[in-house]
């Protein structure tokens, strides 16, 4: 062997051919064909005049979808967790106190990020699978007097939609606390009104109700929140997610900060165009209608929802696992037999629920019928006490209505 020649074999990797799944889990959802086409268009530079125009369009579309006039509304380069960390890591300064909820997995993630930002975390208690009570939030605010209050609008781990948001934000503002909302599973799928509800900061992910691949994640901040960010005494611990630096790129200056994920920005632009074409309120109604048919089907099959009707989350349906059934085996069988993805529970609800999404482009009548049919078939084969035929009939009737 000649000196210096590497003896390692050349990897033999076949052409990429991923399976064609129907995505009805907690995310990602099926990507709309128009979004896929947008991603196949030519790249331009991240400071190209044409891309700067695209940046303006994305910001305008995000404001429409968030229902906000916030100037500081951008897609963060990264997944939804990057937008989450940008929100918390910039707004929470060392020594600040942040009040977080205990009623789901993603409230716990808020707490973890706040601690890493140097904040002191205090909690407002609520059981997993239930929303926060305004009186409990008011009591916790009075006891701890936090600088920041965070809550999860649509808790992906429990299938709970937080009602009475305006009451929570009003109570927080009475204590001069800024409000950060996790809207990852709500944006573009259920009613969300950032300005009307008094939310100071909202972050989201594109891969759920927007039916867009992860990579450019929505974030919006009010003037008051951005003022706090820009007046920090200590720089945020993340250079990449430092909003005072990103302000130079996404603000009027358009100064270089990092190379934006061009293709992902194309994707979210097209996904948001689809939201605007459908109309945001019509889109909310579609999700509620189709998820309602799914809910009718699983309940007619003799399965139980985890959340009560008062705070049921249409975009993420948490269904109780029947006695004697292994949720992981069901999810695996659905994948193997039907190329259908649903998910198991997280945290305190691990092994107790199925998490069935009804989001964005996946929220179509044929998909709702498919998931009810397939779930009933697999559960019946495994010996669960279910009535698949009644489930399918109830779903069809709900869709016809």
XYZ file of C-alpha atoms in Angstrom:
401
model
C 0.000 0.000 0.000
C 1.447 3.400 -0.924
C 2.583 5.517 2.015
C -0.189 7.690 3.408
C -3.026 5.860 1.652
C -6.112 5.299 3.841
C -7.078 1.624 4.082
C -10.687 2.225 5.129
C -13.381 1.000 2.766
C -15.497 3.491 0.853
C -19.003 3.519 2.394
C -21.640 1.964 0.158
C -24.838 3.868 0.853
C -27.910 3.443 -1.327
C -30.047 6.264 -2.675
C -32.326 7.801 -0.046
C -35.779 6.206 -0.157
C -37.569 6.903 3.143
C -40.859 5.125 3.853
C -44.033 6.936 2.855
C -45.734 7.341 6.231
C -49.011 8.968 7.179
C -47.973 11.244 10.043
C -50.718 11.449 12.672
C -48.513 11.720 15.734
C -47.527 14.787 17.786
C -45.340 16.117 14.960
C -44.037 16.393 12.392
C -47.170 16.357 10.289
C -47.418 15.585 6.587
C -45.778 18.359 4.570
C -47.961 20.069 1.997
C -46.818 19.372 -1.612
C -46.506 23.097 -2.266
C -44.055 23.407 0.614
C -41.980 20.535 -0.778
C -41.922 22.241 -4.176
C -40.794 25.507 -2.594
C -37.892 23.652 -0.980
C -36.708 22.396 -4.368
C -36.242 25.886 -5.823
C -32.753 27.399 -6.320
C -30.743 28.769 -3.430
C -29.780 32.418 -3.203
C -27.445 34.052 -0.725
C -28.733 34.951 2.733
C -28.048 38.650 1.991
C -29.240 38.560 -1.615
C -31.762 41.375 -2.271
C -34.328 38.759 -3.320
C -33.871 36.908 -0.033
C -34.198 40.123 1.965
C -37.570 40.577 0.270
C -38.503 37.005 1.219
C -37.537 37.764 4.825
C -39.945 40.712 4.832
C -42.723 38.509 3.443
C -42.164 35.799 6.043
C -42.330 38.352 8.840
C -45.576 39.789 7.468
C -47.102 36.308 7.197
C -45.964 35.372 10.696
C -47.619 38.475 12.135
C -50.861 37.457 10.442
C -50.663 33.925 11.790
C -49.710 34.961 15.328
C -52.405 37.694 15.210
C -49.915 40.350 16.244
C -48.512 43.682 15.112
C -45.188 43.030 16.862
C -42.331 44.432 14.814
C -40.025 41.799 16.286
C -41.480 38.694 14.652
C -39.031 36.275 12.996
C -38.330 32.643 12.125
C -35.469 31.454 14.325
C -32.887 29.314 12.516
C -33.493 25.973 14.193
C -36.247 23.723 15.478
C -39.011 24.793 17.838
C -36.738 24.195 20.804
C -34.351 26.799 19.379
C -37.168 29.356 19.317
C -38.040 28.295 22.866
C -34.464 28.791 24.031
C -34.200 32.104 22.186
C -37.301 33.321 24.022
C -36.346 32.151 27.498
C -32.577 32.598 27.214
C -32.927 36.251 26.175
C -35.830 37.382 28.343
C -34.687 35.624 31.522
C -31.564 37.262 32.929
C -29.320 35.893 35.704
C -31.100 36.541 38.977
C -34.572 36.819 37.422
C -37.396 34.692 38.767
C -39.520 32.755 36.291
C -42.848 31.166 37.206
C -43.478 27.963 35.228
C -46.273 25.372 35.194
C -46.022 21.750 36.375
C -48.898 20.367 34.293
C -46.932 18.869 31.408
C -43.616 17.869 29.921
C -42.959 21.174 28.171
C -43.518 23.234 31.298
C -40.620 21.221 32.670
C -38.526 22.132 29.632
C -39.295 25.803 30.267
C -37.953 25.360 33.794
C -34.767 23.696 32.564
C -34.035 26.464 30.067
C -34.726 29.196 32.632
C -32.255 27.622 35.063
C -29.600 27.374 32.347
C -30.168 31.091 31.649
C -29.326 31.827 35.289
C -32.888 32.328 36.450
C -34.532 31.142 39.633
C -37.489 28.867 38.872
C -40.670 28.744 40.908
C -43.730 26.705 40.046
C -47.481 27.019 39.783
C -48.916 23.573 40.414
C -51.511 21.755 38.353
C -51.871 18.021 37.689
C -50.712 16.552 34.390
C -53.672 16.553 32.033
C -55.336 19.648 33.482
C -54.988 23.351 32.646
C -53.701 26.060 34.949
C -56.358 27.662 37.136
C -56.288 31.486 37.047
C -56.685 31.674 40.837
C -53.683 29.380 41.333
C -51.625 31.492 38.950
C -52.678 34.685 40.748
C -51.712 33.156 44.114
C -48.312 32.050 42.792
C -47.690 35.479 41.291
C -48.533 37.156 44.586
C -46.286 34.767 46.530
C -43.211 34.850 44.283
C -43.489 38.180 42.399
C -41.663 36.781 39.336
C -40.064 38.756 36.540
C -41.354 36.308 33.920
C -44.358 33.976 33.752
C -44.370 31.104 31.284
C -47.212 28.821 30.275
C -47.920 26.233 27.603
C -50.889 27.151 25.449
C -51.214 23.711 23.839
C -49.517 21.000 25.907
C -48.352 18.337 23.477
C -47.698 15.812 26.233
C -51.241 15.802 27.643
C -53.615 17.007 24.911
C -54.708 20.003 26.990
C -55.514 23.451 25.577
C -55.096 26.221 28.132
C -58.328 28.242 28.404
C -58.707 31.715 29.942
C -55.366 32.950 28.603
C -56.301 36.612 29.004
C -56.936 36.079 32.718
C -53.474 34.571 33.150
C -51.709 37.364 31.273
C -53.657 40.089 33.081
C -52.681 38.631 36.441
C -49.035 38.458 35.359
C -49.028 42.049 34.127
C -50.543 43.193 37.432
C -47.239 41.998 38.932
C -45.147 43.553 36.123
C -44.175 40.110 34.837
C -43.593 39.465 31.150
C -45.515 36.512 29.711
C -43.905 33.830 27.536
C -46.257 31.387 25.787
C -45.394 28.034 24.242
C -47.554 27.935 21.103
C -45.736 25.105 19.328
C -48.839 22.931 18.906
C -51.350 25.752 18.603
C -50.067 28.151 15.940
C -52.085 27.711 12.757
C -54.309 25.037 14.324
C -56.311 26.477 17.213
C -57.325 29.986 18.164
C -54.286 32.056 19.105
C -54.372 35.847 19.486
C -51.043 37.145 20.743
C -51.970 40.834 20.926
C -55.577 40.530 22.093
C -54.578 38.087 24.820
C -51.666 40.150 26.121
C -48.894 37.662 25.379
C -45.468 39.333 25.436
C -43.432 36.528 23.846
C -44.650 33.523 21.863
C -42.552 30.820 20.264
C -43.636 27.957 18.031
C -42.539 25.192 15.707
C -43.287 24.943 11.986
C -43.624 21.150 11.827
C -47.024 20.760 13.458
C -50.109 22.725 12.379
C -48.114 24.646 9.756
C -47.102 21.354 8.050
C -43.600 22.577 7.346
C -40.305 20.750 7.950
C -38.492 21.855 11.100
C -35.671 24.338 10.652
C -37.123 27.863 10.816
C -39.255 28.401 13.920
C -41.680 31.254 14.652
C -40.957 33.734 17.438
C -42.576 37.055 18.306
C -41.775 39.606 21.006
C -43.632 42.722 22.101
C -41.866 46.070 22.320
C -41.744 45.685 26.120
C -40.123 42.263 25.884
C -37.596 43.407 23.291
C -36.755 46.439 25.428
C -35.838 44.076 28.262
C -33.689 42.024 25.884
C -31.832 45.042 24.527
C -31.234 46.553 27.978
C -29.674 43.441 29.534
C -26.561 44.052 31.634
C -25.134 40.622 30.816
C -25.065 39.059 27.359
C -27.212 35.961 26.822
C -25.270 32.724 27.174
C -25.958 31.745 23.560
C -24.251 33.800 20.853
C -26.226 32.065 18.108
C -29.604 32.853 19.709
C -28.735 36.319 21.026
C -31.692 38.407 19.896
C -29.744 41.656 20.261
C -27.447 40.344 17.504
C -30.239 38.808 15.445
C -31.969 42.182 15.554
C -29.255 43.420 13.212
C -30.070 40.717 10.667
C -33.869 40.637 10.883
C -34.265 44.345 11.651
C -33.824 47.304 9.316
C -30.044 46.958 9.057
C -29.989 43.425 7.538
C -26.410 42.961 8.771
C -24.752 39.556 8.602
C -25.090 37.380 11.695
C -25.218 33.800 10.431
C -26.086 31.975 7.227
C -29.831 31.523 7.396
C -31.326 28.131 6.425
C -32.457 29.407 3.030
C -34.479 26.357 2.026
C -36.285 26.266 5.389
C -37.208 29.932 5.022
C -38.619 29.143 1.578
C -40.603 26.346 3.203
C -42.116 28.392 6.005
C -42.951 31.188 3.569
C -45.031 28.779 1.489
C -46.581 27.157 4.562
C -47.645 30.568 5.838
C -48.986 31.513 2.398
C -51.249 28.470 2.685
C -52.448 29.724 6.072
C -53.274 33.141 4.611
C -55.034 31.646 1.574
C -57.230 29.451 3.768
C -57.825 32.234 6.293
C -56.661 31.864 9.874
C -60.119 31.553 11.423
C -61.224 29.101 8.752
C -58.092 27.088 9.474
C -58.887 26.988 13.192
C -62.405 25.801 12.334
C -61.101 23.078 10.014
C -58.876 21.635 12.715
C -61.712 21.638 15.239
C -64.123 20.002 12.772
C -61.790 17.225 11.659
C -60.375 16.556 15.112
C -63.940 16.470 16.372
C -64.661 13.651 13.929
C -61.571 11.803 15.148
C -62.675 12.298 18.753
C -66.175 11.060 17.941
C -64.694 7.943 16.399
C -62.388 6.974 19.239
C -65.108 7.605 21.821
C -67.665 5.561 19.859
C -65.076 2.782 19.730
C -65.194 2.805 23.574
C -61.900 4.606 24.118
C -61.542 7.588 26.457
C -59.977 10.977 25.852
C -57.413 12.121 28.404
C -58.596 15.746 28.486
C -62.133 16.846 29.260
C -64.197 18.606 26.602
C -63.632 21.940 28.367
C -59.931 21.934 27.498
C -59.605 19.382 24.711
C -56.812 20.242 22.250
C -57.978 19.537 18.669
C -54.483 19.496 17.195
C -53.231 16.834 19.644
C -55.687 14.193 20.814
C -54.589 12.275 23.905
C -56.441 8.944 24.007
C -56.289 6.635 27.030
C -54.638 3.252 26.421
C -57.117 0.403 27.136
C -56.419 -1.887 30.076
C -54.050 -4.714 29.302
C -52.699 -3.115 26.122
C -49.069 -2.173 25.528
C -49.026 1.241 23.868
C -45.603 0.690 22.315
C -46.741 -2.500 20.626
C -49.767 -0.710 19.199
C -47.647 2.132 17.821
C -45.207 -0.354 16.323
C -47.976 -2.392 14.708
C -49.596 0.712 13.223
C -46.246 1.645 11.710
C -45.524 -1.835 10.362
C -49.003 -2.670 9.106
C -50.329 0.712 7.996
C -47.297 3.027 7.642
C -49.161 5.162 10.170
C -47.436 7.126 12.911
C -49.047 7.890 16.250
C -47.097 8.253 19.504
C -47.051 7.098 23.099
C -47.174 9.319 26.163
C -44.367 11.317 27.777
C -43.363 11.805 31.387
C -46.146 11.162 33.885
C -48.365 9.818 31.095
C -45.801 7.406 29.646
C -47.638 4.194 28.793
C -51.043 5.685 29.579
C -52.037 7.546 26.402
C -51.746 7.546 22.643
C -50.977 10.967 21.192
C -52.792 11.386 17.898
C -52.198 14.569 15.955
C -54.666 16.269 13.664
C -52.499 19.009 12.258
C -52.130 21.094 9.149
C -52.015 19.087 5.932
C -52.495 15.874 7.929
C -55.888 17.197 9.072
C -57.815 15.794 6.110
C -60.962 13.622 6.127
C -59.227 10.611 4.578
C -56.522 10.671 7.243
C -59.040 10.887 10.061
C -60.935 7.866 8.717
C -57.652 6.033 8.210
C -56.350 6.511 11.743
C -59.651 5.510 13.368
C -59.919 2.418 11.158
C -56.321 1.349 11.694
C -56.318 1.969 15.448
C -59.525 0.006 15.887
C -58.185 -2.874 13.814
C -54.921 -3.160 15.748
C -56.546 -2.807 19.177
C -59.170 -5.444 18.361
C -56.459 -7.849 17.177
C -54.645 -7.332 20.477
C -57.729 -8.208 22.491
C -58.855 -4.752 23.581
C -62.518 -4.254 24.412
C -63.270 -1.929 21.511
C -65.884 -1.633 18.762
C -64.027 -0.558 15.602
C -67.141 -0.556 13.416
C -68.941 1.914 15.653
C -65.863 4.096 15.679
C -65.661 4.314 11.899
C -69.405 4.932 11.597
C -69.282 7.765 14.140
C -66.319 9.328 12.349
C -68.066 9.231 8.983
C -71.243 10.746 10.406
C -69.298 13.538 12.063
C -67.506 14.292 8.826
C -70.794 14.381 6.905
C -72.263 16.816 9.410
